PDB file of C-alpha atoms in Angstrom:
ATOM      1  CA  MET A 139      44.606 112.126 131.741  1.00  0.00           C
ATOM      2  CA  ALA A 140      41.021 111.116 130.992  1.00  0.00           C
ATOM      3  CA  LEU A 141      42.217 109.174 127.999  1.00  0.00           C
ATOM      4  CA  ARG A 142      44.853 107.422 130.182  1.00  0.00           C
ATOM      5  CA  ALA A 143      42.229 106.477 132.705  1.00  0.00           C
ATOM      6  CA  GLY A 144      39.845 105.216 129.994  1.00  0.00           C
ATOM      7  CA  ALA A 145      42.580 103.169 128.492  1.00  0.00           C
ATOM      8  CA  SER A 146      42.963 101.181 131.788  1.00  0.00           C
ATOM      9  CA  SER A 147      39.434  99.665 131.166  1.00  0.00           C
ATOM     10  CA  LEU A 148      40.528  98.164 127.916  1.00  0.00           C
ATOM     11  CA  LYS A 149      41.944  94.624 127.673  1.00  0.00           C
ATOM     12  CA  GLY A 150      44.922  93.138 125.788  1.00  0.00           C
ATOM     13  CA  PRO A 151      47.362  94.757 123.419  1.00  0.00           C
ATOM     14  CA  LEU A 152      44.925  97.629 122.543  1.00  0.00           C
ATOM     15  CA  SER A 153      45.022  98.837 126.186  1.00  0.00           C
ATOM     16  CA  GLN A 154      48.881  98.782 126.084  1.00  0.00           C
ATOM     17  CA  PHE A 155      48.917 100.826 122.900  1.00  0.00           C
ATOM     18  CA  VAL A 156      46.268 103.381 123.958  1.00  0.00           C
ATOM     19  CA  ALA A 157      47.883 103.851 127.365  1.00  0.00           C
ATOM     20  CA  SER A 158      51.361 104.371 125.827  1.00  0.00           C
ATOM     21  CA  ALA A 159      49.951 106.659 123.090  1.00  0.00           C
ATOM     22  CA  THR A 160      48.526 109.083 125.730  1.00  0.00           C
ATOM     23  CA  VAL A 161      51.674 109.302 127.909  1.00  0.00           C
ATOM     24  CA  LEU A 162      52.676 112.930 128.611  1.00  0.00           C
ATOM     25  CA  ALA A 163      56.328 113.593 127.789  1.00  0.00           C
ATOM     26  CA  PRO A 164      57.546 116.817 129.457  1.00  0.00           C
ATOM     27  CA  SER A 165      60.059 118.736 127.420  1.00  0.00           C
ATOM     28  CA  ALA A 166      62.388 120.621 129.739  1.00  0.00           C
ATOM     29  CA  ALA A 167      64.085 122.445 126.934  1.00  0.00           C
ATOM     30  CA  LEU A 168      60.848 124.095 125.741  1.00  0.00           C
ATOM     31  CA  GLY A 169      59.192 124.399 129.138  1.00  0.00           C
ATOM     32  CA  GLN A 170      56.048 122.798 127.957  1.00  0.00           C
ATOM     33  CA  ILE A 171      54.263 119.483 127.841  1.00  0.00           C
ATOM     34  CA  ARG A 172      54.197 117.443 124.653  1.00  0.00           C
ATOM     35  CA  TYR A 173      52.040 114.482 123.789  1.00  0.00           C
ATOM     36  CA  SER A 174      53.927 111.353 122.815  1.00  0.00           C
ATOM     37  CA  THR A 175      52.339 108.996 120.278  1.00  0.00           C
ATOM     38  CA  VAL A 176      55.290 106.491 120.385  1.00  0.00           C
ATOM     39  CA  PRO A 177      54.086 103.078 121.492  1.00  0.00           C
ATOM     40  CA  GLU A 178      55.441 101.803 124.842  1.00  0.00           C
ATOM     41  CA  PHE A 179      57.234  98.919 123.314  1.00  0.00           C
ATOM     42  CA  TRP A 180      58.590 100.790 120.322  1.00  0.00           C
ATOM     43  CA  GLY A 181      61.482  98.848 118.901  1.00  0.00           C
ATOM     44  CA  LYS A 182      61.840  96.710 122.060  1.00  0.00           C
ATOM     45  CA  ALA A 183      60.960  93.118 122.823  1.00  0.00           C
ATOM     46  CA  SER A 184      57.521  92.772 124.289  1.00  0.00           C
ATOM     47  CA  PRO A 185      54.775  90.147 124.852  1.00  0.00           C
ATOM     48  CA  TYR A 186      53.547  90.875 121.332  1.00  0.00           C
ATOM     49  CA  THR A 187      56.803  90.997 119.282  1.00  0.00           C
ATOM     50  CA  GLU A 188      60.481  90.254 119.530  1.00  0.00           C
ATOM     51  CA  GLY A 189      61.384  93.861 118.808  1.00  0.00           C
ATOM     52  CA  THR A 190      63.705  95.231 116.132  1.00  0.00           C
ATOM     53  CA  GLY A 191      67.046  94.755 117.844  1.00  0.00           C
ATOM     54  CA  PHE A 192      68.097  92.380 115.071  1.00  0.00           C
ATOM     55  CA  LEU A 193      67.868  95.376 112.705  1.00  0.00           C
ATOM     56  CA  GLY A 194      70.341  97.382 114.751  1.00  0.00           C
ATOM     57  CA  THR A 195      67.756  99.530 116.551  1.00  0.00           C
ATOM     58  CA  PRO A 196      69.507 101.434 119.333  1.00  0.00           C
ATOM     59  CA  PRO A 197      68.299 100.678 122.898  1.00  0.00           C
ATOM     60  CA  ASN A 198      67.167 104.248 123.384  1.00  0.00           C
ATOM     61  CA  HIS A 199      65.334 104.360 120.107  1.00  0.00           C
ATOM     62  CA  ARG A 200      62.003 105.243 121.734  1.00  0.00           C
ATOM     63  CA  ASP A 201      63.544 108.207 123.598  1.00  0.00           C
ATOM     64  CA  LEU A 202      65.098 109.469 120.402  1.00  0.00           C
ATOM     65  CA  ALA A 203      61.768 109.103 118.559  1.00  0.00           C
ATOM     66  CA  VAL A 204      59.996 111.079 121.180  1.00  0.00           C
ATOM     67  CA  LYS A 205      62.418 113.986 120.823  1.00  0.00           C
ATOM     68  CA  ARG A 206      62.316 113.969 117.063  1.00  0.00           C
ATOM     69  CA  PRO A 207      60.951 117.244 115.703  1.00  0.00           C
ATOM     70  CA  VAL A 208      57.391 117.123 114.304  1.00  0.00           C
ATOM     71  CA  SER A 209      56.915 118.570 110.868  1.00  0.00           C
ATOM     72  CA  PRO A 210      56.584 121.451 110.176  1.00  0.00           C
ATOM     73  CA  HIS A 211      59.268 122.170 112.788  1.00  0.00           C
ATOM     74  CA  VAL A 212      60.346 125.832 112.671  1.00  0.00           C
ATOM     75  CA  PHE A 213      62.370 126.332 115.806  1.00  0.00           C
ATOM     76  CA  GLU A 214      65.351 124.521 117.360  1.00  0.00           C
ATOM     77  CA  MET A 215      64.368 121.955 120.050  1.00  0.00           C
ATOM     78  CA  ASP A 216      66.763 123.272 122.640  1.00  0.00           C
ATOM     79  CA  LYS A 217      66.663 126.877 121.516  1.00  0.00           C
ATOM     80  CA  PRO A 218      62.961 127.869 120.982  1.00  0.00           C
ATOM     81  CA  THR A 219      63.872 131.371 119.816  1.00  0.00           C
ATOM     82  CA  GLU A 220      66.182 130.267 117.007  1.00  0.00           C
ATOM     83  CA  PHE A 221      64.971 129.039 113.572  1.00  0.00           C
ATOM     84  CA  HIS A 222      65.773 125.406 112.732  1.00  0.00           C
ATOM     85  CA  TYR A 223      66.091 126.353 109.066  1.00  0.00           C
ATOM     86  CA  LYS A 224      67.501 129.352 107.366  1.00  0.00           C
ATOM     87  CA  MET A 225      64.908 131.899 106.364  1.00  0.00           C
ATOM     88  CA  PRO A 226      65.903 133.294 102.923  1.00  0.00           C
ATOM     89  CA  ILE A 227      64.236 136.375 101.583  1.00  0.00           C
ATOM     90  CA  ASN A 228      61.891 134.386  99.332  1.00  0.00           C
ATOM     91  CA  ALA A 229      60.590 132.425 102.361  1.00  0.00           C
ATOM     92  CA  LEU A 230      60.062 135.636 104.323  1.00  0.00           C
ATOM     93  CA  SER A 231      58.330 137.137 101.298  1.00  0.00           C
ATOM     94  CA  SER A 232      55.960 134.197 101.121  1.00  0.00           C
ATOM     95  CA  ILE A 233      55.130 134.474 104.793  1.00  0.00           C
ATOM     96  CA  ALA A 234      54.601 138.226 104.454  1.00  0.00           C
ATOM     97  CA  THR A 235      52.106 137.635 101.675  1.00  0.00           C
ATOM     98  CA  ARG A 236      49.973 135.553 103.985  1.00  0.00           C
ATOM     99  CA  VAL A 237      50.372 137.961 106.911  1.00  0.00           C
ATOM    100  CA  SER A 238      49.409 140.942 104.765  1.00  0.00           C
ATOM    101  CA  GLY A 239      46.365 139.094 103.407  1.00  0.00           C
ATOM    102  CA  PHE A 240      45.248 138.317 107.012  1.00  0.00           C
ATOM    103  CA  ALA A 241      45.809 141.970 107.975  1.00  0.00           C
ATOM    104  CA  LEU A 242      43.660 143.177 105.158  1.00  0.00           C
ATOM    105  CA  SER A 243      40.898 140.845 105.958  1.00  0.00           C
ATOM    106  CA  ALA A 244      41.004 141.697 109.690  1.00  0.00           C
ATOM    107  CA  THR A 245      40.854 145.395 108.884  1.00  0.00           C
ATOM    108  CA  SER A 246      37.965 144.980 106.503  1.00  0.00           C
ATOM    109  CA  VAL A 247      35.984 142.974 109.058  1.00  0.00           C
ATOM    110  CA  GLY A 248      36.827 145.376 111.846  1.00  0.00           C
ATOM    111  CA  ALA A 249      35.707 148.368 109.775  1.00  0.00           C
ATOM    112  CA  GLY A 250      32.527 146.515 108.792  1.00  0.00           C
ATOM    113  CA  VAL A 251      31.678 145.724 112.358  1.00  0.00           C
ATOM    114  CA  LEU A 252      32.350 149.313 113.389  1.00  0.00           C
ATOM    115  CA  ALA A 253      30.216 150.602 110.615  1.00  0.00           C
ATOM    116  CA  PHE A 254      27.230 148.417 111.558  1.00  0.00           C
ATOM    117  CA  ASN A 255      27.571 148.756 115.327  1.00  0.00           C
ATOM    118  CA  GLY A 256      29.265 152.097 115.871  1.00  0.00           C
ATOM    119  CA  ASP A 257      30.302 155.261 114.161  1.00  0.00           C
ATOM    120  CA  LEU A 258      32.982 154.566 111.663  1.00  0.00           C
ATOM    121  CA  VAL A 259      32.951 158.186 110.313  1.00  0.00           C
ATOM    122  CA  SER A 260      33.689 159.669 113.732  1.00  0.00           C
ATOM    123  CA  VAL A 261      36.557 157.270 114.304  1.00  0.00           C
ATOM    124  CA  VAL A 262      38.071 158.157 110.917  1.00  0.00           C
ATOM    125  CA  ASP A 263      37.682 161.873 111.621  1.00  0.00           C
ATOM    126  CA  PHE A 264      39.323 161.489 115.011  1.00  0.00           C
ATOM    127  CA  VAL A 265      42.335 159.617 113.614  1.00  0.00           C
ATOM    128  CA  ARG A 266      42.696 161.983 110.684  1.00  0.00           C
ATOM    129  CA  ASP A 267      42.787 165.018 113.056  1.00  0.00           C
ATOM    130  CA  SER A 268      45.365 163.541 115.420  1.00  0.00           C
ATOM    131  CA  PHE A 269      48.965 162.273 115.347  1.00  0.00           C
ATOM    132  CA  LEU A 270      47.593 158.781 114.859  1.00  0.00           C
ATOM    133  CA  VAL A 271      47.028 159.559 111.209  1.00  0.00           C
ATOM    134  CA  TYR A 272      50.630 158.692 110.254  1.00  0.00           C
ATOM    135  CA  PRO A 273      50.828 155.206 111.841  1.00  0.00           C
ATOM    136  CA  ALA A 274      47.216 154.532 110.689  1.00  0.00           C
ATOM    137  CA  ARG A 275      48.246 155.312 107.133  1.00  0.00           C
ATOM    138  CA  ALA A 276      51.230 153.049 107.414  1.00  0.00           C
ATOM    139  CA  LEU A 277      49.173 150.187 108.913  1.00  0.00           C
ATOM    140  CA  VAL A 278      46.703 150.412 106.066  1.00  0.00           C
ATOM    141  CA  ALA A 279      49.105 151.144 103.179  1.00  0.00           C
ATOM    142  CA  ALA A 280      51.850 148.596 103.908  1.00  0.00           C
ATOM    143  CA  PRO A 281      49.760 145.369 103.750  1.00  0.00           C
ATOM    144  CA  LEU A 282      47.667 146.753 100.850  1.00  0.00           C
ATOM    145  CA  ILE A 283      50.664 147.641  98.660  1.00  0.00           C
ATOM    146  CA  TYR A 284      52.637 144.505  99.542  1.00  0.00           C
ATOM    147  CA  HIS A 285      49.760 142.093  98.967  1.00  0.00           C
ATOM    148  CA  TYR A 286      48.774 143.785  95.699  1.00  0.00           C
ATOM    149  CA  ALA A 287      52.390 143.682  94.438  1.00  0.00           C
ATOM    150  CA  ALA A 288      52.802 140.079  95.566  1.00  0.00           C
ATOM    151  CA  GLY A 289      49.607 139.192  93.744  1.00  0.00           C
ATOM    152  CA  ILE A 290      50.955 140.700  90.507  1.00  0.00           C
ATOM    153  CA  ARG A 291      54.190 138.670  90.922  1.00  0.00           C
ATOM    154  CA  HIS A 292      52.278 135.441  91.440  1.00  0.00           C
ATOM    155  CA  SER A 293      49.972 136.265  88.491  1.00  0.00           C
ATOM    156  CA  VAL A 294      53.064 136.609  86.273  1.00  0.00           C
ATOM    157  CA  TRP A 295      54.494 133.335  87.605  1.00  0.00           C
ATOM    158  CA  ASP A 296      51.194 131.514  86.884  1.00  0.00           C
ATOM    159  CA  HIS A 297      50.535 132.921  83.365  1.00  0.00           C
ATOM    160  CA  ALA A 298      53.822 133.964  81.824  1.00  0.00           C
ATOM    161  CA  LYS A 299      55.574 131.591  79.421  1.00  0.00           C
ATOM    162  CA  TYR A 300      59.147 130.889  80.442  1.00  0.00           C
ATOM    163  CA  GLY A 301      61.653 128.010  80.289  1.00  0.00           C
ATOM    164  CA  MET A 302      62.589 125.334  82.698  1.00  0.00           C
ATOM    165  CA  GLN A 303      62.941 126.231  86.369  1.00  0.00           C
ATOM    166  CA  SER A 304      66.605 125.255  86.268  1.00  0.00           C
ATOM    167  CA  GLU A 305      67.489 127.738  83.515  1.00  0.00           C
ATOM    168  CA  LYS A 306      69.607 130.705  84.516  1.00  0.00           C
ATOM    169  CA  GLY A 307      67.765 133.939  84.518  1.00  0.00           C
ATOM    170  CA  ASP A 308      64.387 132.124  84.464  1.00  0.00           C
ATOM    171  CA  LEU A 309      61.643 133.723  86.586  1.00  0.00           C
ATOM    172  CA  LEU A 310      61.865 130.746  88.934  1.00  0.00           C
ATOM    173  CA  ASP A 311      65.641 130.865  89.171  1.00  0.00           C
ATOM    174  CA  PRO A 312      66.402 131.177  92.927  1.00  0.00           C
ATOM    175  CA  LYS A 313      68.546 134.247  92.356  1.00  0.00           C
ATOM    176  CA  VAL A 314      65.788 135.887  90.344  1.00  0.00           C
ATOM    177  CA  VAL A 315      63.239 134.970  92.930  1.00  0.00           C
ATOM    178  CA  ASP A 316      65.399 136.579  95.574  1.00  0.00           C
ATOM    179  CA  LYS A 317      65.654 139.788  93.594  1.00  0.00           C
ATOM    180  CA  LEU A 318      61.844 139.891  93.056  1.00  0.00           C
ATOM    181  CA  SER A 319      61.356 139.337  96.779  1.00  0.00           C
ATOM    182  CA  TRP A 320      63.653 142.189  97.652  1.00  0.00           C
ATOM    183  CA  GLY A 321      61.823 144.233  95.029  1.00  0.00           C
ATOM    184  CA  LEU A 322      58.578 143.659  96.838  1.00  0.00           C
ATOM    185  CA  MET A 323      60.063 144.907 100.052  1.00  0.00           C
ATOM    186  CA  TYR A 324      61.525 148.034  98.465  1.00  0.00           C
ATOM    187  CA  VAL A 325      58.217 148.814  96.614  1.00  0.00           C
ATOM    188  CA  THR A 326      56.249 148.377  99.830  1.00  0.00           C
ATOM    189  CA  ALA A 327      58.604 150.574 101.875  1.00  0.00           C
ATOM    190  CA  ALA A 328      58.550 153.351  99.260  1.00  0.00           C
ATOM    191  CA  GLY A 329      54.805 153.185  98.719  1.00  0.00           C
ATOM    192  CA  THR A 330      54.179 153.159 102.496  1.00  0.00           C
ATOM    193  CA  LEU A 331      56.423 156.086 103.044  1.00  0.00           C
ATOM    194  CA  GLY A 332      54.670 158.026 100.293  1.00  0.00           C
ATOM    195  CA  ALA A 333      51.246 157.237 101.744  1.00  0.00           C
ATOM    196  CA  VAL A 334      52.397 158.412 105.230  1.00  0.00           C
ATOM    197  CA  VAL A 335      53.759 161.762 104.092  1.00  0.00           C
ATOM    198  CA  TYR A 336      51.057 162.413 101.478  1.00  0.00           C
ATOM    199  CA  SER A 337      48.602 165.186 102.474  1.00  0.00           C
ATOM    200  CA  PHE A 338      44.988 164.316 101.832  1.00  0.00           C
TER     201      PHE A 338
END
């Protein structure tokens, strides 16, 4: 709103553009407020232009432009809990690689902070001697195994010599990528289960 108030002190076309660019456009479907950057006279006749009606621009073009998804748009506009695109296993595998990397980093930072400002050994002993040892092992093993295996896969992709991406059976053939992605999931599940039941 401060931007909108500041825009009123400007003169000429600039004031019209700034004011229109800071209009708040409520989105009832998502239950939140979105900022519209669509000019007030978008596609319409105005004191500054004759508009784009001669090109066949629909009268409600500005309204349509405001509702247009902004890239990257993941969820449906009218159904915020549903994905806009399909999520194949290779996409989920890629997302999981980043999530596991973040989890490992957060765990390392947390352990470091605890070691410098607390008693990390006592915490480890407490967890090891309680029922928390099993979920703790899973939380540590799963991202470690997955991220390590995903790193090996990417290393092979980066350095191995193989044919064109379009060739059947190639490492970048979508069907092969899907199989490798499922393989990561299975390896992680088996490794995590082994870490949980293993007796130190």
